[in-house]
Coordinates of C-alpha atoms and ligand atoms in Angstrom, one line a residue:
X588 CA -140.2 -152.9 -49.9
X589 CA -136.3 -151.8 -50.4
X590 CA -134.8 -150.4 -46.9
X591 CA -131.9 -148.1 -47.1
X592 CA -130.0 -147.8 -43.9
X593 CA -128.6 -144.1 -43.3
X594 CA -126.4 -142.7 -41.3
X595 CA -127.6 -138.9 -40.0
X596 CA -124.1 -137.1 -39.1
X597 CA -125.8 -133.7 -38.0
X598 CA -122.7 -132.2 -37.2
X599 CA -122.3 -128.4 -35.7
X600 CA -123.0 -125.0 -36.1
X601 CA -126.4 -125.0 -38.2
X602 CA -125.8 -128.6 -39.2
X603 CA -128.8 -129.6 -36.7
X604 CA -131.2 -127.5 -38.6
X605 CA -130.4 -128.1 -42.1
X606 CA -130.3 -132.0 -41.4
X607 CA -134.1 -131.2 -40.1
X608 CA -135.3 -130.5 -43.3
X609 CA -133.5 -133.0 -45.0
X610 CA -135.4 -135.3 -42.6
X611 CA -138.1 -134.3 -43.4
X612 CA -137.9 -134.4 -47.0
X613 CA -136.7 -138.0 -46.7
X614 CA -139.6 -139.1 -44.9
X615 CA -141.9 -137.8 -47.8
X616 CA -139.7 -139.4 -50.3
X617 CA -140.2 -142.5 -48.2
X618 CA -143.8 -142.3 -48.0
X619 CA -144.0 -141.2 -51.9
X620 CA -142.4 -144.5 -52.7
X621 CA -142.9 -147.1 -50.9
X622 CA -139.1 -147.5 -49.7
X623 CA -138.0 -147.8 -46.1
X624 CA -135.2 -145.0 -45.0
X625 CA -133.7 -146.7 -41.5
X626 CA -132.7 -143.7 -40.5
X627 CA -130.1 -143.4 -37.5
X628 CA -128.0 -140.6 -35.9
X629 CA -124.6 -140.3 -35.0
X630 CA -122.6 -137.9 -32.9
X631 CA -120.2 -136.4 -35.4
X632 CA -117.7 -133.2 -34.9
X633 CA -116.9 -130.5 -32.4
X634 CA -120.7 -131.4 -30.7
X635 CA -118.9 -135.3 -30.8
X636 CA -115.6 -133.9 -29.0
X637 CA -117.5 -132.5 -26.0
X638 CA -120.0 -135.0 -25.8
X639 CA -118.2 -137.9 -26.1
X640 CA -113.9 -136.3 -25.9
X641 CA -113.7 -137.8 -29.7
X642 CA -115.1 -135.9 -32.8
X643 CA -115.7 -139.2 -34.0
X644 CA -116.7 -141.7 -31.9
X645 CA -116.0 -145.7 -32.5
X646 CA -120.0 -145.8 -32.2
X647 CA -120.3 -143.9 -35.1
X648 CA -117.7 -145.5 -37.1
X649 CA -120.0 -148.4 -36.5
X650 CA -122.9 -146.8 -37.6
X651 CA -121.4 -145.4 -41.1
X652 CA -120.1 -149.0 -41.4
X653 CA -123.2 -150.6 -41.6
X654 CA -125.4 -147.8 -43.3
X655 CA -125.9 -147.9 -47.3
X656 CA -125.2 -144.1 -47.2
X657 CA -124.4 -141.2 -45.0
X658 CA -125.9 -137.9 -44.8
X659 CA -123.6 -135.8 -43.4
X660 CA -124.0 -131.9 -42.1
X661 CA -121.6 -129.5 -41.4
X662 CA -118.7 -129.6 -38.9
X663 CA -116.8 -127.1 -37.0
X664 CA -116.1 -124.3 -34.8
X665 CA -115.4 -120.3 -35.0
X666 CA -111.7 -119.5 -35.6
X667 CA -112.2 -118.9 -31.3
X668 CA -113.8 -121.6 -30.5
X669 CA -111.8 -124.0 -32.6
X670 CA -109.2 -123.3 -29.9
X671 CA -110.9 -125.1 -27.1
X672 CA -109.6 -128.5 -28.8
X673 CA -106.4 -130.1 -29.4
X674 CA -104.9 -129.2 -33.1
X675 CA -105.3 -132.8 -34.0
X676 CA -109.0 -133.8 -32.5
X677 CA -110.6 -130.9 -33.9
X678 CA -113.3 -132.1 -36.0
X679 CA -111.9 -131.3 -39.6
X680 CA -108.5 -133.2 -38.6
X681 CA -110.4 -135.6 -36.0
X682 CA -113.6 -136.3 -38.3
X683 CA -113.9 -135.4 -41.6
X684 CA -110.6 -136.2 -43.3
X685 CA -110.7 -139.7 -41.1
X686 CA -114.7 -140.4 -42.5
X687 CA -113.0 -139.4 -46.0
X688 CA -110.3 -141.9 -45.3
X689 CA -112.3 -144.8 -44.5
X690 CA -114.6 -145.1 -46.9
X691 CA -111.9 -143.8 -50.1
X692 CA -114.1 -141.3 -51.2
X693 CA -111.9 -140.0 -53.8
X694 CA -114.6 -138.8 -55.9
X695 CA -116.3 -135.5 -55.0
X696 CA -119.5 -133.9 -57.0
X697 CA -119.5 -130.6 -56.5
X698 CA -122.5 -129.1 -58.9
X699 CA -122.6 -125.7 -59.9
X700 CA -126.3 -124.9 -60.5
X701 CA -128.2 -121.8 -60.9
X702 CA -131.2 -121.8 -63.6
X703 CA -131.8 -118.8 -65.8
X704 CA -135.2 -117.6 -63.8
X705 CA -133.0 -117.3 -60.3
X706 CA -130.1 -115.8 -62.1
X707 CA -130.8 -112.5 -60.1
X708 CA -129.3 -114.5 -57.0
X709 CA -126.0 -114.6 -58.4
X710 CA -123.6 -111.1 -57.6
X711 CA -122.6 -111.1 -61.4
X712 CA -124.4 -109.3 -64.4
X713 CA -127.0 -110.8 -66.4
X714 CA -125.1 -110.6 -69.7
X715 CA -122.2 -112.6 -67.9
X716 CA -124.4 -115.2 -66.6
X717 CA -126.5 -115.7 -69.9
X718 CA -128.7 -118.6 -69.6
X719 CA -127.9 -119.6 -66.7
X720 CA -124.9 -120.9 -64.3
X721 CA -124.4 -125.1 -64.5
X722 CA -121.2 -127.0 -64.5
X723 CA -119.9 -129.3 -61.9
X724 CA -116.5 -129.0 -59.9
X725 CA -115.0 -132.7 -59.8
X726 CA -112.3 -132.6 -56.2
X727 CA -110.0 -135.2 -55.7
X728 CA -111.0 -135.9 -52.4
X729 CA -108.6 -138.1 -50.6
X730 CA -105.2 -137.5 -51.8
X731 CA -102.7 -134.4 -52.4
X732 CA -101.8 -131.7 -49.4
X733 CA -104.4 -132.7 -47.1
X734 CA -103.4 -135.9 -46.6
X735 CA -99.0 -136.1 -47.5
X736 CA -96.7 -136.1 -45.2
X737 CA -96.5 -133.4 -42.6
X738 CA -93.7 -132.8 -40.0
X739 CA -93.1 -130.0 -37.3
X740 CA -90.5 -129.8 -35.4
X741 CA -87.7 -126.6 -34.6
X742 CA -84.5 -126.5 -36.2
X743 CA -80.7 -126.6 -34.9
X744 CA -81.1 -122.4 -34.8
X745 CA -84.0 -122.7 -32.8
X746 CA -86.6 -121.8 -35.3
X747 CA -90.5 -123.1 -35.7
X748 CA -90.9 -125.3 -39.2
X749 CA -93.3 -127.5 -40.5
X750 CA -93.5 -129.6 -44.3
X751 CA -96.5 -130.8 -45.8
X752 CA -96.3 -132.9 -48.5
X753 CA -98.6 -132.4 -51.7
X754 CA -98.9 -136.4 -52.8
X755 CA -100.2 -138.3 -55.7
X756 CA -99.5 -141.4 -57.8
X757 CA -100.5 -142.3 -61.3
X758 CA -103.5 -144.9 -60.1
X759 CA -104.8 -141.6 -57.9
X760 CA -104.8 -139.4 -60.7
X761 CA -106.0 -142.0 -62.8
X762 CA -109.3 -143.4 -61.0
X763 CA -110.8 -139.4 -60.5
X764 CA -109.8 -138.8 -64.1
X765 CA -111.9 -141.7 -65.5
X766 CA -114.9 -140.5 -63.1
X767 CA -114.5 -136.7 -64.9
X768 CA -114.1 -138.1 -68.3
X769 CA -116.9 -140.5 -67.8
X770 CA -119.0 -137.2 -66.7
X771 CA -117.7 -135.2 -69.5
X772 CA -118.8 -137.8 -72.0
X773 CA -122.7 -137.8 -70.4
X774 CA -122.9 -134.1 -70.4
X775 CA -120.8 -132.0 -73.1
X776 CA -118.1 -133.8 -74.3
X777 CA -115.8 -131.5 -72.9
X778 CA -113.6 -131.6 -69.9
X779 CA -111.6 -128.5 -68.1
X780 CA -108.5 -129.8 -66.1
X781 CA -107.5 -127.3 -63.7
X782 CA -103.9 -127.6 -62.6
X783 CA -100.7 -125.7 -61.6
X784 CA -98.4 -128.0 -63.8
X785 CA -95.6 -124.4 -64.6
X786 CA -94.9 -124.6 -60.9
X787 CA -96.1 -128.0 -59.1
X788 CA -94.6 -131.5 -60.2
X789 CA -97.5 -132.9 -58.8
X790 CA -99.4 -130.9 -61.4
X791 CA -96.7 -132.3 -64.4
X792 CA -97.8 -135.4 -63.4
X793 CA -101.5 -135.0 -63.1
X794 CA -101.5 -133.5 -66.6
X795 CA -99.8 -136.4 -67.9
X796 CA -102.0 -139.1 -66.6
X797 CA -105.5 -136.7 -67.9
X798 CA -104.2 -137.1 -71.1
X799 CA -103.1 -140.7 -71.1
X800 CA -106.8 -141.5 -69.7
X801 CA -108.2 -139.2 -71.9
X802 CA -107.0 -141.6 -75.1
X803 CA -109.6 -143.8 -73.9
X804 CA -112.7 -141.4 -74.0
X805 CA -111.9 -139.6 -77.7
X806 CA -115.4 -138.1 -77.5
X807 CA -114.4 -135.9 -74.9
X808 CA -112.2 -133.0 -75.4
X809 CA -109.8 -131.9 -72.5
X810 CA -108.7 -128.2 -72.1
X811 CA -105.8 -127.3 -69.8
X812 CA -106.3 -124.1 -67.8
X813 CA -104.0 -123.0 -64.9
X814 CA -105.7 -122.5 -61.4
X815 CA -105.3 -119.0 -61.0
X816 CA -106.8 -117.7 -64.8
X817 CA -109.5 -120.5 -63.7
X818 CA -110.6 -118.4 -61.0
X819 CA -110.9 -115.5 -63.1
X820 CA -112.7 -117.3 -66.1
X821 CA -115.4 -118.6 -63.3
X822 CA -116.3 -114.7 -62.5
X823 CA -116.0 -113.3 -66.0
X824 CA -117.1 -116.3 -68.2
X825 CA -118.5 -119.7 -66.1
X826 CA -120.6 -120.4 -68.9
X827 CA -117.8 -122.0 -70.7
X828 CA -117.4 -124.4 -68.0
X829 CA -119.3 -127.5 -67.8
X830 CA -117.3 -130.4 -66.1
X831 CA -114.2 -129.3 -63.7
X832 CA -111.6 -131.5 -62.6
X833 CA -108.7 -130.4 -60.1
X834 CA -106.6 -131.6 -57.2
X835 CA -107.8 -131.7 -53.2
X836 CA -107.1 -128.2 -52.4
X837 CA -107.8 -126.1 -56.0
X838 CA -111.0 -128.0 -55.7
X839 CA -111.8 -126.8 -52.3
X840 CA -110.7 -123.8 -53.2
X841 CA -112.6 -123.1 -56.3
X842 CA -116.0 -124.5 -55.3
X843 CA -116.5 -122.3 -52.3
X844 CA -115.6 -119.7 -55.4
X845 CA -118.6 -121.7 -57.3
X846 CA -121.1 -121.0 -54.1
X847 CA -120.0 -117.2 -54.4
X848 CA -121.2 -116.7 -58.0
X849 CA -124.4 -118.4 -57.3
X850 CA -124.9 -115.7 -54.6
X851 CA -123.9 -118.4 -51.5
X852 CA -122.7 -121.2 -49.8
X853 CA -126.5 -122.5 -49.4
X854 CA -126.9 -123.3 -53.1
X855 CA -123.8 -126.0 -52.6
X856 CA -124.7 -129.5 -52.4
X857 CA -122.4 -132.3 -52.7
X858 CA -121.5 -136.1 -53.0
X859 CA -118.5 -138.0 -52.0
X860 CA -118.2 -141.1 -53.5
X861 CA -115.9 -144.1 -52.6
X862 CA -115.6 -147.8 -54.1
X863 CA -117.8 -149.3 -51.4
X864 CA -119.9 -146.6 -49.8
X865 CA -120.7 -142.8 -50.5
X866 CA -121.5 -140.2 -48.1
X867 CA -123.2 -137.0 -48.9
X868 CA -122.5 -132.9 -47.4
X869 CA -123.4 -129.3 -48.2
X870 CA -119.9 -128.0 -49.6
X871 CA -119.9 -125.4 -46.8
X872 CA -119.4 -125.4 -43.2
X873 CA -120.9 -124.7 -40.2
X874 CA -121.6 -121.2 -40.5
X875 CA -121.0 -120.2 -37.0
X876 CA -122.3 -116.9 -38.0
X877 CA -126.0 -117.5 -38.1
X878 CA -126.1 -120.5 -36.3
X879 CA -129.4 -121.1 -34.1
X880 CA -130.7 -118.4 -35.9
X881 CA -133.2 -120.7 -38.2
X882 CA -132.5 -118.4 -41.3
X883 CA -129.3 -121.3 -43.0
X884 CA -130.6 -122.0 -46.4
X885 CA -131.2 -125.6 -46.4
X886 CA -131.0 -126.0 -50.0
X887 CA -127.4 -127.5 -50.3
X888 CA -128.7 -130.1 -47.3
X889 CA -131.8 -131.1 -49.1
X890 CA -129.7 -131.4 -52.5
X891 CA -127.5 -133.4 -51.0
X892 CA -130.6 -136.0 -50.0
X893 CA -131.3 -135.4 -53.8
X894 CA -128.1 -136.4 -55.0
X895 CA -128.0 -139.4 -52.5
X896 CA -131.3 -140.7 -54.0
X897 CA -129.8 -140.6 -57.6
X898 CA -126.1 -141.8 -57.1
X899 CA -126.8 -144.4 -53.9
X900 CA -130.2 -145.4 -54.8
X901 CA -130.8 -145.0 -58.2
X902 CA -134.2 -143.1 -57.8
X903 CA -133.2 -141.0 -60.2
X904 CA -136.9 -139.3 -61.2
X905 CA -137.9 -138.6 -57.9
X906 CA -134.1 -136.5 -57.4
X907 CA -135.2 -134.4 -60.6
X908 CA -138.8 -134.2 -58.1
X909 CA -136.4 -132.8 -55.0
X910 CA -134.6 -130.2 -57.7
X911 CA -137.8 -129.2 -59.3
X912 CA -139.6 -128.7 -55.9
X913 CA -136.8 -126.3 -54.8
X914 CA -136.7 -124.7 -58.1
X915 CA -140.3 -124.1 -57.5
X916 CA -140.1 -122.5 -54.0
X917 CA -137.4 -119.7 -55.5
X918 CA -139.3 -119.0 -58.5
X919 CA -142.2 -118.1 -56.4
X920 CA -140.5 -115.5 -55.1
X921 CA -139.0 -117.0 -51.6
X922 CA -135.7 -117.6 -50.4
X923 CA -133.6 -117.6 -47.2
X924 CA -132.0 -114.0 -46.4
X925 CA -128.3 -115.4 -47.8
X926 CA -129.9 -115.0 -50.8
X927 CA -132.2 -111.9 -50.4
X928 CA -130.6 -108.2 -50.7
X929 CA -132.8 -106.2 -48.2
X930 CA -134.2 -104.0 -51.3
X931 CA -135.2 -106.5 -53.1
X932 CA -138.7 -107.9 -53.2
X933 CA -138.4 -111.5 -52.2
X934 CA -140.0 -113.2 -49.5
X935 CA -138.2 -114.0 -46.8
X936 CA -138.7 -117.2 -45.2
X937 CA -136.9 -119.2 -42.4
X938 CA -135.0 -122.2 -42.6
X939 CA -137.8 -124.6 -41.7
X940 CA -140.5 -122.6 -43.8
X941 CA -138.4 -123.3 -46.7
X942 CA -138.3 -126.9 -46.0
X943 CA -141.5 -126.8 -45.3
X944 CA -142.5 -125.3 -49.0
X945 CA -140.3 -127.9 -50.6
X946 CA -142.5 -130.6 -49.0
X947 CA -145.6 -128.9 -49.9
X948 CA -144.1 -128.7 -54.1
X949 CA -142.8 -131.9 -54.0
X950 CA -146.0 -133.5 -53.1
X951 CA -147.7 -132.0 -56.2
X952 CA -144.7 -133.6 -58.6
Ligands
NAD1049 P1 -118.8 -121.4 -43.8 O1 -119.0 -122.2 -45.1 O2 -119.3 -122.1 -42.6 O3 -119.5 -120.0 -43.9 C1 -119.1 -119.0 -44.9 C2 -120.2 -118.0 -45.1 O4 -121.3 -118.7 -45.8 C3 -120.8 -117.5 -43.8 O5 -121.2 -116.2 -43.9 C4 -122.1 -118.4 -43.6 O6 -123.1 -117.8 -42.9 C5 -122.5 -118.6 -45.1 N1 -123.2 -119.9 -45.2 C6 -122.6 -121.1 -45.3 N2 -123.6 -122.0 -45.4 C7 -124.8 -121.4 -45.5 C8 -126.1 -121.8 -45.6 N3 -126.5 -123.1 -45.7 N4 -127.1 -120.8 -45.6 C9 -126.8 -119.5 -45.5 N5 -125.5 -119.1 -45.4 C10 -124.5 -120.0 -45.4 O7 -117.2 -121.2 -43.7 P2 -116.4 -120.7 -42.4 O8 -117.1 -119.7 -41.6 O9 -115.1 -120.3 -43.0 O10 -116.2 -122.0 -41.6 C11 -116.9 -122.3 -40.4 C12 -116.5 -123.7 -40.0 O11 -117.0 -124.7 -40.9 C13 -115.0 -123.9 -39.8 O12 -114.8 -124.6 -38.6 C14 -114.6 -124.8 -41.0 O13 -113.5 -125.6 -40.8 C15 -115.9 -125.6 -41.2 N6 -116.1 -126.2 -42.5 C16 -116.6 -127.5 -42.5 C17 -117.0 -128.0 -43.8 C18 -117.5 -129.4 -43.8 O14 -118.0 -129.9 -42.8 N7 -117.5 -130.0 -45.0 C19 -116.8 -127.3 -44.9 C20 -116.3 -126.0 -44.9 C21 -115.9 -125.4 -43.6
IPM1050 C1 -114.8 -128.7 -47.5 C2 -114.2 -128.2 -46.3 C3 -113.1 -129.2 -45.8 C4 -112.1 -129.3 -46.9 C5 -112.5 -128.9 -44.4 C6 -113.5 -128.6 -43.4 C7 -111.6 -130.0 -44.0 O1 -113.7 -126.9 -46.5 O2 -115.4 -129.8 -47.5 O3 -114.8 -128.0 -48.5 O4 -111.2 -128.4 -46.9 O5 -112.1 -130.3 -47.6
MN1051 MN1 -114.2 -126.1 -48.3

């Protein structure tokens, strides 16, 4: 029987309750397949800082170390709270850009996904949506503003500065655009780059090295579009998108934009994926806001588990099982309340009911 080790990095806010369902879809999987999930939690995030003063601890370096894959929930405080730890150990600073670090996971699949029959979750008009919302948002991961140079410091007049430096090489630009065009070529043959490249160098430069990787795939065709008129095409026309590729911070940026015109952050799964190990997250954070509350759409948790099944394990039918299963529980009329307008007739059902539901579909796939 194949064992997968995993780390479980349940993280904060409603991060407990979404990994719960993931968990328990796992197990299913587990038992549907005859494979062996070691699964093993680790204290990860603000929840790490106070339990153990670091948000994350050498014992769960050690863990993610030896797992085949993480599974990792949101981290992070309210804009308040945040202020109960140092700048520098707070858990996005402390944890997640250090997990990114170590394991080089430049690559991050951000997928865009809303099928024709749940179209009414999205805010915009049916005639906009058409047959449906899917494309996928490919985010440098490791490299650019979030991780140049930064200095802070007060000049000769007395005055409160700080740089940061927006940083990439050719070989950066180069791996993530090989991964897009490699998409590109399994889905539509065409690739969006998103860049800034009539103000930002760094942009003149990532543009440059799309198109000198681009030679090598001439199946795929690669259209230019500036960040800001990409924001605006993904409200007014996201069906002409179908692979995205963009820097760190556009694709931060433009992916939350991809949860809002599904209808929310829930739908957002992703997958980060490095030379040597990959680790998996809901695109969205904590959600301090309904946390404890058992109403966070675990969707984005339990298509994250989805995605690690395909692109860690290669169980590629039974993560089309995990999709459909969802898929299933929406189109019988149920969803979470961040996806239910209070006039509307959907059933509402709690975070654990959904999880629950998608168990009960997938066991019939
Ligand atoms: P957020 O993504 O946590 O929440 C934005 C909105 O989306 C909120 O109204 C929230 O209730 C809703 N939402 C998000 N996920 C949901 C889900 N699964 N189900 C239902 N509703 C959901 O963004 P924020 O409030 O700006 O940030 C909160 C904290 O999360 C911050 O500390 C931030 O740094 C952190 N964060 C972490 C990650 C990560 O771990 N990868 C990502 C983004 C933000
Ligand atoms: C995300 C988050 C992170 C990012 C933060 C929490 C560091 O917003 O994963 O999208 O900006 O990358
Ligand atoms: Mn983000």
């Amino acid at each position: 029987m194949n064992t997968h080790k995993i780390a479980l990095l349940d993280g904060d806010g409603i991060g407990p309750e979404i990994m719960a369902e993931a968990v328990k879809i796992l197990n299913l999987v587990a038992e549907r397949n005859q494979v062996n999930f070691k699964l093993e939690s680790g204290a990860f995030g603000a929840t790490a800082y106070f339990s153990h003063g670091n948000s994350f601890p050498d014992e769960t370096k050690a863990l993610c170390d030896s797992a085949d894959a993480i599974l990792k929930g949101p981290i992070g405080l309210s804009h308040e709270d945040s202020k109960k730890i140092p700048v520098d150990m707070q858990p996005e600073r402390g944890a997640l850009l250090p997990l990114r670090r170590r394991y080089d996971t430049f690559a991050n699949f951000r997928p865009v996904y809303l099928p024709k029959d749940i179209a009414h979750f999205s805010p915009l008009k049916a005639e906009v949506i058409g047959d449906g919302i899917d494309f996928i948002i490919i985010r440098e991961l490791v490299g650019g503003l979030y991780f140049g140079n930064k200095e802070t410091g007060v000049t000769e007049s007395g005055k409160r500065f700080v740089t940061e430096s927006l940083e990439y090489d050719e070989d950066q630009i180069a791996r993530i655009a090989r991964v897009a065009f490699e998409t590109a070529q399994k889905r539509q043959g065409v690739l969006h780059n998103i860049h800034k490249s009539n103000v930002l160098k760094s942009s003149v430069l990532w543009n440059e090295v799309m198109e000198e990787v681009g030679r090598d795939f001439p199946d795929v065709q690669i259209r230019h579009i500036l960040v800001d008129a990409a924001a605006t095409y993904l409200c007014l026309n996201p069906g002409q998108f179908d692979v995205m590729v963009m820097e760190n911070m556009f694709g931060d940026i433009l992916s939350d934009q991809g949860g809002g015109i599904l209808g929310s952050l829930g739908l957002m799964p992703s997958a980060c994926m490095g030379p040597n190990k990959a680790y998996y997250e809901p695109s969205h954070g904590s959600a301090p806001d309904i946390a404890g509350q058992k109403i966070a759409n675990p969707y984005s948790m339990i298509g994250s588990v989805a995605m690690m099944l395909e692109m860690s394990f290669g169980m590629d039918s039974e993560a089309r099982n995990v999709w459909q299963a969802m898929q299933s529980v929406f189109a019988q009329g149920f969803s979470t309340p961040d996806l239910s307008k209070p006039e509307s007739d959907v059933k509402m059902i709690s975070t654990d009911g959904f999880g629950d539901l998608v168990a009960e579909e997938l066991s019939k796939l």
